[in-house]
CSV table of N, CA and C in Angstrom, one decimal:
chain,number,residue,atom,x,y,z
U,1,MET,N,17.8,3.9,-6.6
U,1,MET,CA,17.9,3.1,-5.9
U,1,MET,C,18.1,1.5,-7.0
U,2,THR,N,19.1,2.1,-7.1
U,2,THR,CA,19.2,0.8,-8.7
U,2,THR,C,19.1,-1.0,-8.5
U,3,ASP,N,19.2,-1.5,-7.8
U,3,ASP,CA,19.5,-3.0,-6.8
U,3,ASP,C,17.8,-3.3,-6.9
U,4,VAL,N,16.8,-3.0,-7.0
U,4,VAL,CA,15.2,-2.9,-6.9
U,4,VAL,C,15.2,-3.5,-8.8
U,5,ILE,N,14.2,-4.5,-8.3
U,5,ILE,CA,13.5,-4.5,-9.7
U,5,ILE,C,12.4,-4.4,-9.3
U,6,VAL,N,12.0,-4.2,-9.9
U,6,VAL,CA,10.1,-3.8,-10.0
U,6,VAL,C,9.2,-4.9,-10.7
U,7,ARG,N,7.8,-6.3,-10.7
U,7,ARG,CA,7.8,-7.2,-11.6
U,7,ARG,C,6.1,-7.5,-10.7
U,8,ARG,N,5.3,-7.8,-11.6
U,8,ARG,CA,3.9,-8.1,-11.9
U,8,ARG,C,4.5,-9.5,-10.4
U,9,ALA,N,3.5,-9.7,-9.8
U,9,ALA,CA,3.3,-10.5,-8.7
U,9,ALA,C,3.3,-11.9,-9.3
U,10,SER,N,3.9,-13.0,-8.9
U,10,SER,CA,2.4,-13.8,-8.6
U,10,SER,C,2.1,-15.3,-7.8
U,11,ARG,N,0.7,-15.0,-8.7
U,11,ARG,CA,0.4,-16.3,-7.5
U,11,ARG,C,1.3,-16.7,-6.2
U,12,GLY,N,2.5,-17.6,-6.7
U,12,GLY,CA,3.2,-17.6,-5.3
U,12,GLY,C,3.2,-17.0,-4.3
U,13,GLU,N,3.4,-16.0,-4.2
U,13,GLU,CA,3.5,-14.7,-3.4
U,13,GLU,C,3.0,-14.5,-2.9
U,14,TYR,N,1.3,-14.9,-2.9
U,14,TYR,CA,0.9,-13.7,-2.1
U,14,TYR,C,0.5,-13.7,-0.7
U,15,SER,N,1.4,-15.7,-0.2
U,15,SER,CA,1.9,-15.6,1.0
U,15,SER,C,2.3,-14.4,1.5
U,16,HIS,N,4.1,-14.0,1.2
U,16,HIS,CA,4.9,-13.4,1.5
U,16,HIS,C,4.3,-12.3,1.3
U,17,LEU,N,3.3,-12.0,0.4
U,17,LEU,CA,3.7,-10.2,0.2
U,17,LEU,C,2.4,-9.7,1.7
U,18,THR,N,1.1,-11.2,1.7
U,18,THR,CA,0.2,-10.5,3.3
U,18,THR,C,1.2,-10.5,4.1
U,19,GLN,N,1.6,-11.6,3.8
U,19,GLN,CA,3.1,-11.4,5.6
U,19,GLN,C,3.8,-10.1,5.7
U,20,ILE,N,4.6,-9.8,4.2
U,20,ILE,CA,4.5,-8.1,4.7
U,20,ILE,C,4.1,-7.1,4.5
U,21,TRP,N,2.3,-7.2,4.8
U,21,TRP,CA,1.0,-6.2,4.4
U,21,TRP,C,1.0,-6.0,6.6
U,22,LEU,N,0.6,-7.7,7.1
U,22,LEU,CA,0.6,-7.5,8.3
U,22,LEU,C,1.6,-7.4,9.2
U,23,ASP,N,3.2,-7.6,9.0
U,23,ASP,CA,4.4,-6.8,9.0
U,23,ASP,C,4.1,-4.9,9.5
U,24,ALA,N,4.1,-4.7,7.9
U,24,ALA,CA,4.2,-3.3,7.6
U,24,ALA,C,3.0,-2.6,8.5
U,25,TRP,N,1.7,-3.0,9.2
U,25,TRP,CA,0.9,-2.2,9.8
U,25,TRP,C,1.4,-2.4,11.0
U,26,GLN,N,1.9,-4.0,11.5
U,26,GLN,CA,3.1,-3.6,13.3
U,26,GLN,C,2.9,-2.9,13.4
U,27,SER,N,4.5,-2.2,12.3
U,27,SER,CA,5.6,-1.9,11.7
U,27,SER,C,5.1,-0.3,13.2
U,28,ALA,N,3.7,0.2,12.2
U,28,ALA,CA,3.6,1.2,11.9
U,28,ALA,C,2.7,1.4,13.8
U,29,GLY,N,2.5,0.2,14.2
U,29,GLY,CA,2.3,0.8,15.5
U,29,GLY,C,0.4,0.3,15.4
U,30,LEU,N,0.0,-0.2,14.1
U,30,LEU,CA,-1.5,-0.8,14.7
U,30,LEU,C,-1.7,-1.6,14.0
U,31,ALA,N,-3.1,-2.0,14.1
U,31,ALA,CA,-3.4,-3.0,14.1
U,31,ALA,C,-3.9,-3.1,12.3
U,32,HIS,N,-4.1,-5.1,12.1
U,32,HIS,CA,-4.0,-4.7,10.0
U,32,HIS,C,-5.4,-4.0,10.6
U,33,PRO,N,-6.8,-3.1,9.9
U,33,PRO,CA,-7.8,-2.8,10.1
U,33,PRO,C,-8.7,-4.2,9.8
U,34,ASN,N,-8.5,-4.8,8.5
U,34,ASN,CA,-9.7,-6.4,9.0
U,34,ASN,C,-9.5,-6.9,10.0
U,35,ASP,N,-8.4,-7.4,11.3
U,35,ASP,CA,-8.4,-8.1,12.1
U,35,ASP,C,-8.1,-9.3,11.5
U,36,LEU,N,-8.0,-9.7,10.4
U,36,LEU,CA,-8.9,-11.7,10.4
U,36,LEU,C,-6.8,-11.5,10.9
U,37,ALA,N,-7.6,-13.6,11.2
U,37,ALA,CA,-6.5,-14.8,11.1
U,37,ALA,C,-5.7,-14.9,9.6
U,38,PHE,N,-5.0,-14.3,9.8
U,38,PHE,CA,-3.4,-14.3,8.2
U,38,PHE,C,-4.0,-15.6,7.8
U,39,ASP,N,-4.6,-16.8,7.3
U,39,ASP,CA,-5.2,-17.3,7.0
U,39,ASP,C,-6.9,-16.5,6.1
U,40,GLU,N,-7.9,-15.5,7.3
U,40,GLU,CA,-8.3,-15.1,5.9
U,40,GLU,C,-7.9,-13.9,5.5
U,41,LEU,N,-6.8,-13.4,6.0
U,41,LEU,CA,-6.1,-12.3,5.3
U,41,LEU,C,-5.6,-12.4,3.8
U,42,LEU,N,-4.9,-13.7,4.1
U,42,LEU,CA,-4.1,-14.2,2.5
U,42,LEU,C,-4.9,-14.9,1.7
U,43,GLU,N,-6.7,-15.2,2.0
U,43,GLU,CA,-7.9,-14.6,1.7
U,43,GLU,C,-8.4,-13.6,1.2
U,44,LEU,N,-7.9,-12.1,1.8
U,44,LEU,CA,-9.0,-11.5,0.4
U,44,LEU,C,-7.7,-10.7,0.6
U,45,PHE,N,-6.3,-11.3,0.5
U,45,PHE,CA,-5.2,-10.5,-0.2
U,45,PHE,C,-5.4,-11.0,-2.4
U,46,ALA,N,-5.8,-12.4,-1.5
U,46,ALA,CA,-5.6,-13.1,-2.9
U,46,ALA,C,-5.8,-13.1,-3.9
U,47,LEU,N,-7.8,-12.6,-3.3
U,47,LEU,CA,-8.6,-12.1,-4.2
U,47,LEU,C,-9.4,-10.7,-4.8
U,48,LYS,N,-8.3,-9.7,-4.4
U,48,LYS,CA,-8.4,-7.7,-4.3
U,48,LYS,C,-7.4,-8.1,-5.3
U,49,ALA,N,-5.9,-9.9,-4.7
U,49,ALA,CA,-4.6,-9.9,-6.1
U,49,ALA,C,-5.4,-9.7,-8.2
U,50,GLU,N,-6.5,-10.9,-7.6
U,50,GLU,CA,-6.6,-11.9,-8.9
U,50,GLU,C,-8.7,-10.7,-9.5
U,51,THR,N,-9.0,-10.2,-8.2
U,51,THR,CA,-10.5,-9.0,-9.2
U,51,THR,C,-9.3,-7.7,-9.5
U,52,GLU,N,-9.2,-7.0,-8.0
U,52,GLU,CA,-9.4,-5.8,-8.7
U,52,GLU,C,-7.7,-5.3,-8.3
U,53,TRP,N,-6.6,-5.4,-7.9
U,53,TRP,CA,-5.9,-5.3,-8.3
U,53,TRP,C,-4.6,-4.5,-8.6
U,54,ASP,N,-3.6,-4.0,-9.6
U,54,ASP,CA,-2.4,-4.2,-11.2
U,54,ASP,C,-1.5,-4.4,-9.6
U,55,LEU,N,-1.0,-5.5,-9.7
U,55,LEU,CA,-0.7,-5.9,-7.9
U,55,LEU,C,1.9,-6.2,-9.3
U,56,HIS,N,2.3,-4.9,-8.1
U,56,HIS,CA,3.3,-5.0,-8.6
U,56,HIS,C,4.1,-4.8,-7.2
U,57,VAL,N,5.5,-6.0,-7.1
U,57,VAL,CA,6.0,-6.7,-6.4
U,57,VAL,C,8.5,-5.6,-6.7
U,58,ALA,N,8.4,-5.0,-5.4
U,58,ALA,CA,10.0,-4.5,-5.5
U,58,ALA,C,10.4,-5.4,-4.5
U,59,GLU,N,11.3,-6.3,-5.3
U,59,GLU,CA,12.4,-7.4,-5.5
U,59,GLU,C,13.8,-6.7,-5.1
U,60,PHE,N,14.4,-7.2,-4.2
U,60,PHE,CA,15.4,-6.0,-2.8
U,60,PHE,C,16.4,-7.2,-2.9
U,61,GLU,N,17.5,-7.7,-3.2
U,61,GLU,CA,19.1,-8.1,-2.4
U,61,GLU,C,18.1,-9.9,-2.7
U,62,GLY,N,17.3,-10.3,-4.0
U,62,GLY,CA,16.8,-11.5,-4.6
U,62,GLY,C,15.6,-12.1,-3.6
U,63,GLU,N,15.1,-10.4,-2.8
U,63,GLU,CA,13.5,-10.5,-2.2
U,63,GLU,C,12.4,-10.5,-1.7
U,64,ALA,N,12.1,-10.5,-2.7
U,64,ALA,CA,10.4,-9.7,-2.8
U,64,ALA,C,9.6,-8.5,-1.5
U,65,SER,N,9.9,-7.5,-1.0
U,65,SER,CA,10.6,-6.9,0.5
U,65,SER,C,9.4,-5.6,0.2
U,66,GLY,N,8.2,-5.3,-0.8
U,66,GLY,CA,7.1,-4.9,-1.2
U,66,GLY,C,6.1,-5.4,-1.7
U,67,PHE,N,5.8,-4.1,-2.2
U,67,PHE,CA,4.8,-4.4,-3.0
U,67,PHE,C,4.0,-2.7,-3.1
U,68,LEU,N,3.0,-2.6,-4.3
U,68,LEU,CA,1.9,-1.4,-4.9
U,68,LEU,C,1.2,-2.2,-5.8
U,69,ALA,N,-0.3,-2.2,-4.8
U,69,ALA,CA,-1.2,-2.3,-5.6
U,69,ALA,C,-2.2,-1.2,-6.1
U,70,LEU,N,-2.6,-0.7,-7.1
U,70,LEU,CA,-3.0,0.3,-8.4
U,70,LEU,C,-4.3,-0.1,-8.5
U,71,LYS,N,-5.4,0.2,-7.9
U,71,LYS,CA,-6.8,0.6,-8.9
U,71,LYS,C,-6.7,2.2,-10.6
U,72,LYS,N,-5.5,1.4,-11.2
U,72,LYS,CA,-6.1,2.6,-11.7
U,72,LYS,C,-6.4,3.8,-12.8
U,73,ALA,N,-8.5,1.9,-13.1
U,73,ALA,CA,-9.1,3.1,-13.1
U,73,ALA,C,-10.2,4.2,-11.8
U,74,GLU,N,-10.1,3.7,-10.9
U,74,GLU,CA,-10.0,4.9,-10.1
U,74,GLU,C,-9.5,5.7,-9.6
U,75,LYS,N,-7.8,5.9,-10.4
U,75,LYS,CA,-6.3,6.0,-10.1
U,75,LYS,C,-6.3,6.5,-9.2
U,76,LYS,N,-6.4,5.5,-8.1
U,76,LYS,CA,-6.0,4.9,-6.6
U,76,LYS,C,-4.7,4.4,-6.7
U,77,ILE,N,-3.8,5.0,-4.9
U,77,ILE,CA,-2.5,3.8,-5.4
U,77,ILE,C,-3.2,2.8,-4.1
U,78,ASP,N,-3.8,2.0,-4.0
U,78,ASP,CA,-4.3,1.0,-2.8
U,78,ASP,C,-3.2,0.2,-1.5
U,79,GLN,N,-2.7,0.2,-2.1
U,79,GLN,CA,-1.9,-0.5,-1.5
U,79,GLN,C,-0.2,0.0,-1.7
U,80,LEU,N,0.8,0.1,-0.1
U,80,LEU,CA,1.8,0.5,-0.5
U,80,LEU,C,2.2,0.1,0.6
U,81,PHE,N,3.4,-1.5,1.1
U,81,PHE,CA,4.3,-1.7,2.2
U,81,PHE,C,5.2,-2.6,1.6
U,82,ILE,N,5.6,-2.0,2.9
U,82,ILE,CA,7.5,-2.7,2.2
U,82,ILE,C,7.6,-3.1,3.7
U,83,ALA,N,8.5,-4.6,3.7
U,83,ALA,CA,8.4,-5.5,4.8
U,83,ALA,C,9.0,-4.4,5.9
U,84,PRO,N,9.3,-4.5,7.5
U,84,PRO,CA,9.9,-4.0,8.4
U,84,PRO,C,11.2,-3.6,8.1
U,85,ALA,N,12.1,-4.6,7.2
U,85,ALA,CA,13.6,-5.1,7.4
U,85,ALA,C,14.2,-4.0,6.6
U,86,TRP,N,12.8,-4.0,5.6
U,86,TRP,CA,13.4,-2.9,4.1
U,86,TRP,C,13.0,-1.9,4.3
U,87,GLN,N,12.6,-1.2,5.2
U,87,GLN,CA,12.2,0.5,5.4
U,87,GLN,C,13.0,1.0,5.2
U,88,ARG,N,12.1,3.0,4.2
U,88,ARG,CA,13.2,3.5,5.2
U,88,ARG,C,15.0,3.4,4.0
U,89,LEU,N,15.0,2.8,3.2
U,89,LEU,CA,16.7,2.2,1.7
U,89,LEU,C,15.5,2.9,0.5
U,90,GLY,N,15.1,3.5,0.2
U,90,GLY,CA,14.3,3.9,-0.3
U,90,GLY,C,13.3,2.4,-2.2
U,91,LEU,N,12.8,2.4,-1.4
U,91,LEU,CA,12.1,1.2,-1.7
U,91,LEU,C,10.8,1.2,-1.7
U,92,GLY,N,10.6,2.1,-1.3
U,92,GLY,CA,8.8,2.9,-1.2
U,92,GLY,C,9.0,4.1,-1.8
U,93,SER,N,10.0,4.9,-1.6
U,93,SER,CA,9.3,6.1,-3.0
U,93,SER,C,10.2,5.5,-4.8
U,94,HIS,N,11.4,3.6,-4.5
U,94,HIS,CA,10.5,3.4,-6.2
U,94,HIS,C,9.1,3.1,-6.2
U,95,LEU,N,8.2,2.7,-6.3
U,95,LEU,CA,7.6,1.8,-5.8
U,95,LEU,C,6.3,3.3,-6.6
U,96,LEU,N,6.4,4.1,-5.2
U,96,LEU,CA,6.2,4.9,-5.7
U,96,LEU,C,5.8,6.4,-6.6
U,97,SER,N,7.1,5.9,-7.4
U,97,SER,CA,7.6,6.5,-8.5
U,97,SER,C,7.1,5.7,-9.8
U,98,ILE,N,6.5,4.3,-9.4
U,98,ILE,CA,6.0,3.0,-10.3
U,98,ILE,C,5.1,3.5,-10.9
U,99,ALA,N,3.9,3.5,-9.2
U,99,ALA,CA,2.6,4.9,-9.3
U,99,ALA,C,2.4,6.4,-11.0
U,100,LYS,N,3.1,6.2,-10.3
U,100,LYS,CA,3.2,7.2,-10.6
U,100,LYS,C,3.7,7.8,-12.2
U,101,ASP,N,3.9,7.2,-12.5
U,101,ASP,CA,4.6,6.5,-14.0
U,101,ASP,C,3.2,5.8,-13.7
U,102,SER,N,2.5,5.2,-13.7
U,102,SER,CA,0.9,4.5,-14.2
U,102,SER,C,-0.6,5.6,-14.2
U,103,LEU,N,0.5,6.6,-13.1
U,103,LEU,CA,-0.8,7.5,-13.1
U,103,LEU,C,-0.9,9.1,-14.1
U,104,PRO,N,-0.3,8.4,-14.7
U,104,PRO,CA,0.1,10.1,-15.3
U,104,PRO,C,-0.2,11.4,-14.3
U,105,ASN,N,-1.8,11.5,-14.6
U,105,ASN,CA,-2.8,12.2,-15.1
U,105,ASN,C,-3.0,12.5,-13.2
U,106,GLY,N,-2.9,12.0,-12.4
U,106,GLY,CA,-2.8,12.0,-10.5
U,106,GLY,C,-3.2,10.9,-10.0
U,107,ALA,N,-3.3,11.2,-9.0
U,107,ALA,CA,-3.4,10.0,-7.6
U,107,ALA,C,-3.7,10.4,-6.5
U,108,TRP,N,-4.4,9.5,-5.9
U,108,TRP,CA,-5.1,9.2,-4.7
U,108,TRP,C,-5.1,8.4,-4.0
U,109,LEU,N,-5.1,8.5,-2.7
U,109,LEU,CA,-5.2,7.2,-1.6
U,109,LEU,C,-5.4,7.9,0.0
U,110,ARG,N,-5.5,7.0,0.7
U,110,ARG,CA,-6.3,7.0,1.7
U,110,ARG,C,-4.8,6.0,2.7
U,111,THR,N,-5.3,6.7,4.3
U,111,THR,CA,-4.6,5.7,5.3
U,111,THR,C,-5.1,5.7,6.6
U,112,ALA,N,-4.7,4.9,7.8
U,112,ALA,CA,-5.1,5.8,8.2
U,112,ALA,C,-4.1,6.6,9.1
U,113,GLU,N,-5.3,7.6,9.6
U,113,GLU,CA,-5.0,9.2,10.5
U,113,GLU,C,-3.5,9.1,11.0
U,114,GLN,N,-4.1,7.9,12.6
U,114,GLN,CA,-2.6,7.1,12.9
U,114,GLN,C,-0.9,7.2,12.8
U,115,ASN,N,-1.8,6.2,11.0
U,115,ASN,CA,0.0,6.4,10.7
U,115,ASN,C,0.6,8.1,10.0
U,116,ARG,N,1.3,8.4,10.7
U,116,ARG,CA,1.7,9.7,10.9
U,116,ARG,C,2.9,9.6,10.2
U,117,LYS,N,4.0,7.4,9.9
U,117,LYS,CA,4.8,8.5,9.0
U,117,LYS,C,4.9,8.3,7.7
U,118,ALA,N,3.3,6.6,7.7
U,118,ALA,CA,2.9,6.8,5.9
U,118,ALA,C,3.2,9.2,5.6
U,119,ILE,N,2.2,9.3,5.9
U,119,ILE,CA,1.5,10.1,5.9
U,119,ILE,C,2.8,11.7,6.1
U,120,ALA,N,3.5,11.9,5.7
U,120,ALA,CA,4.4,12.7,5.9
U,120,ALA,C,4.7,11.9,4.6
U,121,PHE,N,5.2,10.4,4.7
U,121,PHE,CA,6.4,10.0,3.5
U,121,PHE,C,5.5,10.2,2.2
U,122,TYR,N,3.8,10.4,2.0
U,122,TYR,CA,3.4,10.7,1.4
U,122,TYR,C,3.4,12.6,0.4
U,123,GLU,N,3.5,13.0,2.0
U,123,GLU,CA,3.5,14.8,1.7
U,123,GLU,C,4.9,15.0,0.5
U,124,ASN,N,5.2,14.4,1.2
U,124,ASN,CA,7.5,14.3,2.0
U,124,ASN,C,7.2,14.1,-0.5
U,125,ALA,N,6.4,13.4,-1.0
U,125,ALA,CA,6.6,13.1,-2.0
U,125,ALA,C,5.2,13.4,-2.7
U,126,GLY,N,4.8,14.6,-2.6
U,126,GLY,CA,4.5,16.6,-3.6
U,126,GLY,C,3.0,15.3,-3.1
U,127,PHE,N,2.8,15.1,-2.4
U,127,PHE,CA,0.5,14.4,-2.1
U,127,PHE,C,0.4,15.8,-1.1
U,128,VAL,N,-0.8,16.5,-1.4
U,128,VAL,CA,-1.7,17.2,0.0
U,128,VAL,C,-2.8,16.9,0.1
U,129,PHE,N,-2.8,17.1,1.5
U,129,PHE,CA,-4.4,16.8,2.4
U,129,PHE,C,-5.5,16.9,1.7
U,130,ASN,N,-6.2,15.7,1.1
U,130,ASN,CA,-7.6,16.1,0.9
U,130,ASN,C,-9.1,16.0,1.7
U,131,ARG,N,-8.8,15.2,2.8
U,131,ARG,CA,-9.5,15.2,3.5
U,131,ARG,C,-9.7,14.2,4.6
U,132,ARG,N,-10.4,14.4,5.6
U,132,ARG,CA,-10.4,13.0,6.2
U,132,ARG,C,-12.1,13.0,7.3
U,133,GLU,N,-11.8,11.6,6.8
U,133,GLU,CA,-13.1,11.0,6.9
U,133,GLU,C,-13.4,9.6,8.2
U,134,PHE,N,-14.6,9.8,9.0
U,134,PHE,CA,-14.1,9.0,9.6
U,134,PHE,C,-14.7,6.9,8.8
U,135,ARG,N,-13.8,6.2,9.2
U,135,ARG,CA,-14.8,5.0,8.4
U,135,ARG,C,-15.2,4.3,9.6
U,136,PRO,N,-16.6,3.6,9.7
U,136,PRO,CA,-17.1,2.4,10.7
U,136,PRO,C,-16.4,1.4,10.9
U,137,ASP,N,-16.7,1.3,9.3
U,137,ASP,CA,-16.2,0.1,9.7
U,137,ASP,C,-14.5,-0.8,10.8
U,138,TYR,N,-14.2,0.8,10.3
U,138,TYR,CA,-12.7,0.3,10.7
U,138,TYR,C,-12.4,0.6,12.5
U,139,GLY,N,-13.4,1.7,12.6
U,139,GLY,CA,-13.4,2.6,14.3
U,139,GLY,C,-12.9,3.4,13.7
U,140,ARG,N,-12.5,4.1,12.4
U,140,ARG,CA,-10.7,5.5,13.3
U,140,ARG,C,-10.7,5.6,12.0
U,141,PHE,N,-10.6,6.6,12.1
U,141,PHE,CA,-10.8,8.5,10.8
U,141,PHE,C,-9.5,8.0,9.9
U,142,ASP,N,-9.8,8.4,8.3
U,142,ASP,CA,-8.4,8.4,7.7
U,142,ASP,C,-8.2,9.1,6.9
U,143,VAL,N,-7.0,10.0,6.1
U,143,VAL,CA,-6.4,10.8,5.4
U,143,VAL,C,-6.6,10.2,3.7
U,144,TYR,N,-7.4,11.3,3.5
U,144,TYR,CA,-6.9,10.7,1.5
U,144,TYR,C,-5.9,12.5,1.6
U,145,LEU,N,-5.1,12.1,0.6
U,145,LEU,CA,-4.5,12.8,-0.5
U,145,LEU,C,-4.9,12.2,-1.4
U,146,LYS,N,-4.3,13.7,-1.9
U,146,LYS,CA,-4.2,13.5,-3.5
U,146,LYS,C,-3.2,13.8,-4.1
U,147,TRP,N,-2.1,14.0,-5.3
U,147,TRP,CA,-0.9,13.8,-6.1
U,147,TRP,C,-1.6,14.7,-7.6
U,148,ILE,N,-0.4,15.8,-7.4
U,148,ILE,CA,-1.6,16.3,-8.8
U,148,ILE,C,-0.3,16.5,-9.5
U,149,PRO,N,0.4,16.4,-10.5
U,149,PRO,CA,1.3,16.6,-11.0
U,149,PRO,C,1.1,17.4,-12.1
């Protein structure tokens, strides 16, 4: 996908990226696990963006269409979300290749067990099942996947 520009996120985009985060969860048939009002979710996003994440934006056709949040010290892909209107166009694969380049010795992630579409996406990209774990804070099971180059 040559039309994609991947760049660092700016503070001015946090509201738009938070909306992508929320919309992508809903498009997967899941409520956002934090069950927060938008303003609270935006505050959480901004806090994580400023203190925890190496945050990248995928820009497609001039619009921020998805994002990738890495926790490099943990070798973790913490977030990878694409706006529903831009899903299934290769943006997720493009961001995932950025993640793999940034974490060349391997990476791990977790996603909701009910998010079968995401699990299939990661497995098709070479991630393998690691474990299943209950998340009492969210009242659900998560699946942990790992990628070893």
